[in-house]
Tab-separated table of C-alpha atoms in Angstrom:
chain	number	residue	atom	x	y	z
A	22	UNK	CA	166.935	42.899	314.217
A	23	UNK	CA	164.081	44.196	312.120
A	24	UNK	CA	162.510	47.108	313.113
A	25	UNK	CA	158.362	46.723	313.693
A	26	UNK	CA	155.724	49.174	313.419
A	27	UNK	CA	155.028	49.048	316.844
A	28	UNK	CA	158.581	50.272	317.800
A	29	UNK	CA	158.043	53.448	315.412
A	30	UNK	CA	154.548	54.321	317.386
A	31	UNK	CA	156.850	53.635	320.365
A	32	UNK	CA	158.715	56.327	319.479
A	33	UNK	CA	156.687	58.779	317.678
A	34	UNK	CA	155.621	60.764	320.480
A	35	UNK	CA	159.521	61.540	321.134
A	36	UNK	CA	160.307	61.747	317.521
A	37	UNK	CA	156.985	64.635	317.255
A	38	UNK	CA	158.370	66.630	320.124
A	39	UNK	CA	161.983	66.880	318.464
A	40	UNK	CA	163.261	64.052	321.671
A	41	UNK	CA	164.844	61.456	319.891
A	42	UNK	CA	168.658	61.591	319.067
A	43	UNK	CA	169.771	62.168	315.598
A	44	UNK	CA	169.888	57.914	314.691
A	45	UNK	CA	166.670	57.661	316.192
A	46	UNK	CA	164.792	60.272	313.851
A	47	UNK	CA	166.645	59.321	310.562
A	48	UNK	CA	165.182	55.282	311.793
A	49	UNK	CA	161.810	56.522	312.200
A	50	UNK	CA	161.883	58.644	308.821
A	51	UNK	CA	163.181	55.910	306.668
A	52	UNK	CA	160.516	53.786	308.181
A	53	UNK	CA	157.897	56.528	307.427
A	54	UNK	CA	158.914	56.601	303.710
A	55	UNK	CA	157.346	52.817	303.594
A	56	UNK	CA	154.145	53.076	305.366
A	57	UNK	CA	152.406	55.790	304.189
A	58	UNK	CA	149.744	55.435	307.097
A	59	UNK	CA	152.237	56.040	309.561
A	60	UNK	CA	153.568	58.690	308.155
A	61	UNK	CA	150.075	60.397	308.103
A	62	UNK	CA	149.362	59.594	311.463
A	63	UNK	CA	153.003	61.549	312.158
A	64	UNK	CA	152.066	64.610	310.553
A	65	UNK	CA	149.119	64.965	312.072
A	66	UNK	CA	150.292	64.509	315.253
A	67	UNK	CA	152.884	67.068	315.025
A	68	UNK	CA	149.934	69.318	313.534
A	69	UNK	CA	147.881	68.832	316.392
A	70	UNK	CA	151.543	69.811	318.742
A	71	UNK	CA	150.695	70.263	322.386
A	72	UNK	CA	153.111	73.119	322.232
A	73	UNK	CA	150.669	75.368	320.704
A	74	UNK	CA	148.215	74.716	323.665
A	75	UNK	CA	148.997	77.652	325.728
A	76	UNK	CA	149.086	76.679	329.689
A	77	UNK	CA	147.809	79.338	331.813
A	78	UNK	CA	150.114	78.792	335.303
A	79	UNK	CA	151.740	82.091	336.256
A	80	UNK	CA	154.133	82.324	339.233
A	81	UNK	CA	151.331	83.487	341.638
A	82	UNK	CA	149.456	79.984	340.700
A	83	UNK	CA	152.961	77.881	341.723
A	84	UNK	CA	153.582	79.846	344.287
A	85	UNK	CA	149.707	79.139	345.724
A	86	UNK	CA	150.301	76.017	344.910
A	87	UNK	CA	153.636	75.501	346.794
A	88	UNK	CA	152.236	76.768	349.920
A	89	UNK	CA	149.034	74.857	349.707
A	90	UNK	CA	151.247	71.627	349.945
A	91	UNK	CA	154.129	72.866	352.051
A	92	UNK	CA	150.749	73.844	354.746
A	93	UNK	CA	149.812	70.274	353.933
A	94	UNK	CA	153.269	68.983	355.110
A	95	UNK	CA	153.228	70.737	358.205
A	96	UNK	CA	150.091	69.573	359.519
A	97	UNK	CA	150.415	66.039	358.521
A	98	UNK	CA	153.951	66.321	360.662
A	99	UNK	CA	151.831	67.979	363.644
A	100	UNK	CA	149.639	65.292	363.295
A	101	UNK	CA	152.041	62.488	363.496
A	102	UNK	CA	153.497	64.095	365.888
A	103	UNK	CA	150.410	64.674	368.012
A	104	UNK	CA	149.859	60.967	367.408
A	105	UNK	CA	153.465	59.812	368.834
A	106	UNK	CA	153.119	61.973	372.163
A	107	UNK	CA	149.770	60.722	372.887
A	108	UNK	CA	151.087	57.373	372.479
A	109	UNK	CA	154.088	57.822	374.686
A	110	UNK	CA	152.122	60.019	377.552
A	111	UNK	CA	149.579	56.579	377.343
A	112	UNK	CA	152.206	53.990	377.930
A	113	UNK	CA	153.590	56.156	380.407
A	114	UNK	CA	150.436	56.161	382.649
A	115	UNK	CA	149.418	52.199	381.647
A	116	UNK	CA	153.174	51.201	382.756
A	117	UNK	CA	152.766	52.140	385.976
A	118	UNK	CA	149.070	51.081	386.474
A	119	UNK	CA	150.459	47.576	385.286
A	120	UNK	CA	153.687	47.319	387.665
A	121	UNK	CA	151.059	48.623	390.598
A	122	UNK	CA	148.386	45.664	390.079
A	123	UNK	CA	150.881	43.063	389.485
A	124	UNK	CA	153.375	43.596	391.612
């Protein structure tokens, strides 16, 4: 099976972030060797790295943000649940009504 450019910019976003297995990255860098443009376009990839971005997110932001949804979870469940008894406490009134009218 012959290997295609498009596999290699398949896997050069795991092959830039170190990802790919040991086969893999030799495959990609003996494909590099021949096509100069794709080689380029590898190095400067891996020169613009998204590990030098730093990411502001300290524990107080998770932990803000873990509550936010867990209070999110809760009140959907009240809902639903508000939903189900008010559904139950009307069939339980209609049932009646019905049985008294037609019987």
């Amino acid at each position: 099976m012959e290997i295609t450019r498009d596999v290699i910019l398949d896997l050069m976003p795991l092959y830039v972030a170190g990802e790919v297995s040991e086969d893999t990255r030799r495959l990609v860098e003996a494909f590099l060797e021949k096509d100069k443009g794709l080689a380029n376009l590898a190095e400067s990839t891996a020169a613009a790295n998204l590990k030098d971005v730093p990411i502001n997110f300290s524990k107080e932001q998770a932990m803000e943000a873990f509550e936010k949804a867990n209070k999110m979870r809760v009140i959907r469940t009240l809902g639903l649940a508000a939903i189900i008894a008010t559904t139950l406490l009307a069939l339980l009134l209609i049932v009646p009504l019905i049985y008294m009218f037609v019987f």
